[in-house]
Short mmCIF file of C-alpha atoms and ligand atoms in Angstrom, two decimals:
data_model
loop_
_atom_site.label_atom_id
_atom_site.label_comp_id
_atom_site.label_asym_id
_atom_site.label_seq_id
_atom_site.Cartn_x
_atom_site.Cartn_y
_atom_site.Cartn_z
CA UNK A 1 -8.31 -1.11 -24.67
CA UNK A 2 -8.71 1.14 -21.82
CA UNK A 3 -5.89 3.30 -20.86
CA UNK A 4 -4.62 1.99 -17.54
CA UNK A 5 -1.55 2.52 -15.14
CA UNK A 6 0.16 -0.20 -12.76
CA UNK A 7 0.64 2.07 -9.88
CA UNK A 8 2.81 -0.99 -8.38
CA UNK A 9 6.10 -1.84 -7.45
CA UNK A 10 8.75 -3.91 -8.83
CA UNK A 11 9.86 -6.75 -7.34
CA UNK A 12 13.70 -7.71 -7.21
CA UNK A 13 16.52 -7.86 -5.12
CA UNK A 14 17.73 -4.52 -5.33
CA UNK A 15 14.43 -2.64 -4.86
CA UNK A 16 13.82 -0.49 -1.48
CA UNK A 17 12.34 -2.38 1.78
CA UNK A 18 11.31 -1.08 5.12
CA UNK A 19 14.45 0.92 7.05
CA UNK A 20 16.66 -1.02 4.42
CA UNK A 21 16.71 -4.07 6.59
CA UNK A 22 18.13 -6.84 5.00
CA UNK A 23 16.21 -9.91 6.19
CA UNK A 24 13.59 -7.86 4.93
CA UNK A 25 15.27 -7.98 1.22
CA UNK A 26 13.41 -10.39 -1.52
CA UNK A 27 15.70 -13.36 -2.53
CA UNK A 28 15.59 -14.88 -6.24
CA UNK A 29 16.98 -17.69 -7.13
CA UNK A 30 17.44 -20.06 -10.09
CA UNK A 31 17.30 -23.11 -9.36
CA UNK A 32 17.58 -24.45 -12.50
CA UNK A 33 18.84 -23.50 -15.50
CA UNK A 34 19.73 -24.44 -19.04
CA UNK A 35 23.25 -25.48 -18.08
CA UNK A 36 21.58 -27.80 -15.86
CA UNK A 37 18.02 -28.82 -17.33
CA UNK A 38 15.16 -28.63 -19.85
CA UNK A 39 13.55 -25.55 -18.26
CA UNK A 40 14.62 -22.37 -16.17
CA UNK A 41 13.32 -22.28 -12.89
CA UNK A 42 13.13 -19.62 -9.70
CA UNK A 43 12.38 -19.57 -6.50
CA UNK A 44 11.48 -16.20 -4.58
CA UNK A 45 11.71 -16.28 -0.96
CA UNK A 46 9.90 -12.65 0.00
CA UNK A 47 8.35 -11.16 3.15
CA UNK A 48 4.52 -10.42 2.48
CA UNK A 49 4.71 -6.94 3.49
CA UNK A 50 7.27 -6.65 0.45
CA UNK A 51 6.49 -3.57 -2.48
CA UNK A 52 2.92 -2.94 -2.93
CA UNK A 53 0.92 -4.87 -0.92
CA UNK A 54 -2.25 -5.26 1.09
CA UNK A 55 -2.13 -5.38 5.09
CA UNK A 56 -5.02 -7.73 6.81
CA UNK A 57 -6.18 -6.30 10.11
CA UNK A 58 -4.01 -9.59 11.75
CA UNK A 59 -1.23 -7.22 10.81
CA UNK A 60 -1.80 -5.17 14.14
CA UNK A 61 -4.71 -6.89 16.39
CA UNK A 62 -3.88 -10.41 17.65
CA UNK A 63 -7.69 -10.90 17.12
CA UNK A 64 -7.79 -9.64 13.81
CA UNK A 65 -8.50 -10.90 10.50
CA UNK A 66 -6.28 -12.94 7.74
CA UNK A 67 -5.87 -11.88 4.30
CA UNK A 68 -8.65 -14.29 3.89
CA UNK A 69 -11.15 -11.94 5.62
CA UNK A 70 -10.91 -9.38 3.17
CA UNK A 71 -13.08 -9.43 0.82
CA UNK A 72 -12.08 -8.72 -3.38
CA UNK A 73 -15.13 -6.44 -3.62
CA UNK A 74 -13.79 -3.58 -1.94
CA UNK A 75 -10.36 -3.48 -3.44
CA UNK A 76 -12.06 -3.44 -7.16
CA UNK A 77 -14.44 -0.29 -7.85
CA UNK A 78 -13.82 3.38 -7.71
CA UNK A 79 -10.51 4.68 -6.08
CA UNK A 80 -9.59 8.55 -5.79
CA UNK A 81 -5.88 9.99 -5.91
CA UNK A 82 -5.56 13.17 -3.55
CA UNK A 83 -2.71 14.85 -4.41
CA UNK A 84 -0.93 15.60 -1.00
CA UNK A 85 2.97 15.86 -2.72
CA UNK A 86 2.83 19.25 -0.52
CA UNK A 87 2.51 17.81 3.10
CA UNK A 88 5.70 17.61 5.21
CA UNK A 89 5.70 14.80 8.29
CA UNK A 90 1.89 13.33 9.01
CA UNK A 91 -0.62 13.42 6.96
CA UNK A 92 -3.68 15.29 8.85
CA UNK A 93 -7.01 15.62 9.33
CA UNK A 94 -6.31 19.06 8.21
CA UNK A 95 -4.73 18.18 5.26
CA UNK A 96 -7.76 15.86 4.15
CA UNK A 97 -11.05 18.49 5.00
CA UNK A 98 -10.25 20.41 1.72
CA UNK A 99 -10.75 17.06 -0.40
CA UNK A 100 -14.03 16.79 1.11
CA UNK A 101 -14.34 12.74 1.66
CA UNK A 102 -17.25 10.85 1.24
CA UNK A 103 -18.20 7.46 2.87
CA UNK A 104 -17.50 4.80 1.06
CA UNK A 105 -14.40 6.01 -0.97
CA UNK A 106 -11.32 4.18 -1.37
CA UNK A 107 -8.62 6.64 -1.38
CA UNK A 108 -5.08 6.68 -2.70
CA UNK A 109 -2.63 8.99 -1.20
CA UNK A 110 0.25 10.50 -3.78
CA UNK A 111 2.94 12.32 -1.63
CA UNK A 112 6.60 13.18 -2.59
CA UNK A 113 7.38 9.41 -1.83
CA UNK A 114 6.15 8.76 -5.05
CA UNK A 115 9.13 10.60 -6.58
CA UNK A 116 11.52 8.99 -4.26
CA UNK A 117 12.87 5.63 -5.35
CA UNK A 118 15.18 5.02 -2.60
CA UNK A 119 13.75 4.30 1.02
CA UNK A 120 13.65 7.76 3.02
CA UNK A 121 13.18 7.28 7.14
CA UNK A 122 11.39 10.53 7.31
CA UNK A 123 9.46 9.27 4.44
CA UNK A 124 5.60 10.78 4.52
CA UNK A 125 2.72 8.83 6.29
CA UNK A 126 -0.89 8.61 7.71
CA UNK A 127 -1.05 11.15 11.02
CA UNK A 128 -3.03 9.48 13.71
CA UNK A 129 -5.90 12.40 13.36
CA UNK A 130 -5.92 11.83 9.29
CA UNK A 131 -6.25 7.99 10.52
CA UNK A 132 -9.65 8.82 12.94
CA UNK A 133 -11.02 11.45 10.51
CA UNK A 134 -10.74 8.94 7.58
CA UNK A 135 -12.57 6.07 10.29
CA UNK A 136 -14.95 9.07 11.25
CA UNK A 137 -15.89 9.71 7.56
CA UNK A 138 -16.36 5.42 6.63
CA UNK A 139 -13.69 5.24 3.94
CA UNK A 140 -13.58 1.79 2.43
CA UNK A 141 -9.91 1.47 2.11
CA UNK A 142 -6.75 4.16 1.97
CA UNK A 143 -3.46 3.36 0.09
CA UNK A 144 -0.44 5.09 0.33
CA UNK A 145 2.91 5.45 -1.55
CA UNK A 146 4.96 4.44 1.13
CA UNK A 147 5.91 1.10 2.29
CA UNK A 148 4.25 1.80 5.54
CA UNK A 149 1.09 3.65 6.76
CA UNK A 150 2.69 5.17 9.22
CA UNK A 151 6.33 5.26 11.39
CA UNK A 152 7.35 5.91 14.30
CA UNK A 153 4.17 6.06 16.26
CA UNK A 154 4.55 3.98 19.66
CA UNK A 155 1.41 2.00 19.88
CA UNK A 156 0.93 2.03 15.76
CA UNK A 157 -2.45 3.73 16.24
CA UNK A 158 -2.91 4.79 12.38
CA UNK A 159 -2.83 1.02 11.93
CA UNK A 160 -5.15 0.40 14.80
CA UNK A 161 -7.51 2.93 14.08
CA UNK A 162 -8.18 2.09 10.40
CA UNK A 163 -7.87 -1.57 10.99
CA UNK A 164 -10.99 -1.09 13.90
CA UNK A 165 -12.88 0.95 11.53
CA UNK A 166 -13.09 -1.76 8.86
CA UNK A 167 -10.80 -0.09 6.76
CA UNK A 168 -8.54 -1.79 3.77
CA UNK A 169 -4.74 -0.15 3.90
CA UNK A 170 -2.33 -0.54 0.92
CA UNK A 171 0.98 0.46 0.59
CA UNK A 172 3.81 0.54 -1.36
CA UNK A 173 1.99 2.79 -4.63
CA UNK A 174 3.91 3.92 -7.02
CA UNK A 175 1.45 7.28 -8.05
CA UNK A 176 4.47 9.42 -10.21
CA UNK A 177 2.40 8.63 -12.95
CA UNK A 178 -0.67 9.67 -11.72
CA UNK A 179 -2.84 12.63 -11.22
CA UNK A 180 -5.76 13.53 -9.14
CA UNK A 181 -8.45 12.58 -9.57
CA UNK A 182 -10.90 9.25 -9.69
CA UNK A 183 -10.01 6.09 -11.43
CA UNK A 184 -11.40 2.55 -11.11
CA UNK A 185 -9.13 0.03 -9.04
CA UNK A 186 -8.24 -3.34 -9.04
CA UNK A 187 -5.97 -4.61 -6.66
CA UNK A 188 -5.04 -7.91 -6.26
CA UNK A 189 -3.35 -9.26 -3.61
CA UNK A 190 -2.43 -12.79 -4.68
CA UNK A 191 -3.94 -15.57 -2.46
CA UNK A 192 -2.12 -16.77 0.45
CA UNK A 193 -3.62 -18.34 3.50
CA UNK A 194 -3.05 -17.30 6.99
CA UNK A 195 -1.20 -14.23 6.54
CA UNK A 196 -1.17 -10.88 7.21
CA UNK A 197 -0.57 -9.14 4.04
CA UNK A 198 0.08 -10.17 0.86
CA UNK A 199 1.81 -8.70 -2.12
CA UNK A 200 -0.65 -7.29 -4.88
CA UNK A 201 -0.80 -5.79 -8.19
CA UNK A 202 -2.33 -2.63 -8.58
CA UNK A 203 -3.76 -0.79 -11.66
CA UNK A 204 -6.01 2.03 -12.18
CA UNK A 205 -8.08 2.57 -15.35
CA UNK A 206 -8.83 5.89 -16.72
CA UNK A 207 -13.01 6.45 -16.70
CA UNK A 208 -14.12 5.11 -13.76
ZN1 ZN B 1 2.27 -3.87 5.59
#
């Protein structure tokens, strides 16, 4: 059995969502029990862009894709951790040149949000440059262990830029666990129709 780690997030009432809004909170219910049946029950009412999940390009571009445009393929194969748990604020082009990125790689950003279980507003994100250098250099897909890509950037261009470029953006990793260097990926977002994200499962297997 190869070694593996789920590099995703729990799901439950309590865990963190985006700026702590509540209507953006999960809600579980039972809505059956023992006490009032054969079986137990639950129903989970949860906004898609909830935990680890996988943004379509709809996300951001009226004329974008659904989840149902992006392919499996490219969210299954060989994914790279960068260790970047020493950038403050944006990640930037300058902060990616000395990991050398080639086209083609799925990439997987581990920051000090990864260490953070609580949801920080100056929590650590994509910098519009790191956004166009990634697009510049082809990069299948980026993931990042925050529940958003980027924040407060009028216009959301980190978004637009990788979502123009063809490129696949996760978020909500959990990468503690993790250390540099390459793994193979499968992430799964599970299969809704017409949406714009979708939660997913994540793991990463040792020995790519
Ligand atoms: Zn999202």
């Amino acid at each position: 059995m190869a070694k593996f780690y789920d590099i995703s997030m729990t799901i439950s009432e309590e865990m963190p969502v985006y700026k702590n809004k509540p209507e953006k909170k999960p809600v579980i219910e039972v809505v059956q029990d023992f006490d009032t049946g054969s079986a137990r029950e639950s129903r989970v009412c949860l906004d898609v862009h909830t935990g680890t999940h996988v943004d379509s390009p709809l996300h951001m571009l009226p004329e974008g894709g659904t989840m149902e445009s992006l392919p499996l393929e490219p969210l299954t194969g060989t994914a790279r951790v960068l260790d970047l748990t020493g950038v403050e604020g944006g990640i930037s082009a300058e902060d990616l040149k000395p990991h050398h990125v080639k086209e083609g790689e799925f990439l997987l950003f581990k920051t000090r949000n990864s260490s953070q279980d609580h949801f920080d507003f100056e929590f650590i994100y994509l910098a519009e440059d790191g956004a166009r250098y990634l697009a510049e250099r082809k990069v299948r897909g980026v993931g990042i262990d925050a529940l958003g890509v980027e924040r407060s950037q009028p216009g959301h261009p980190t978004h637009k830029t990788l979502f123009r470029a063809g490129v696949i953006i996760v978020e909500g990793l959990r990468l503690a666990e993790v250390t540099e260097g390459e793994y193979f990926m499968v992430a799964a977002p599970i299969k809704l129709r017409d949406t714009e994200a979708a939660p997913a499962r994540v793991l990463l297997f040792d020995n790519p």
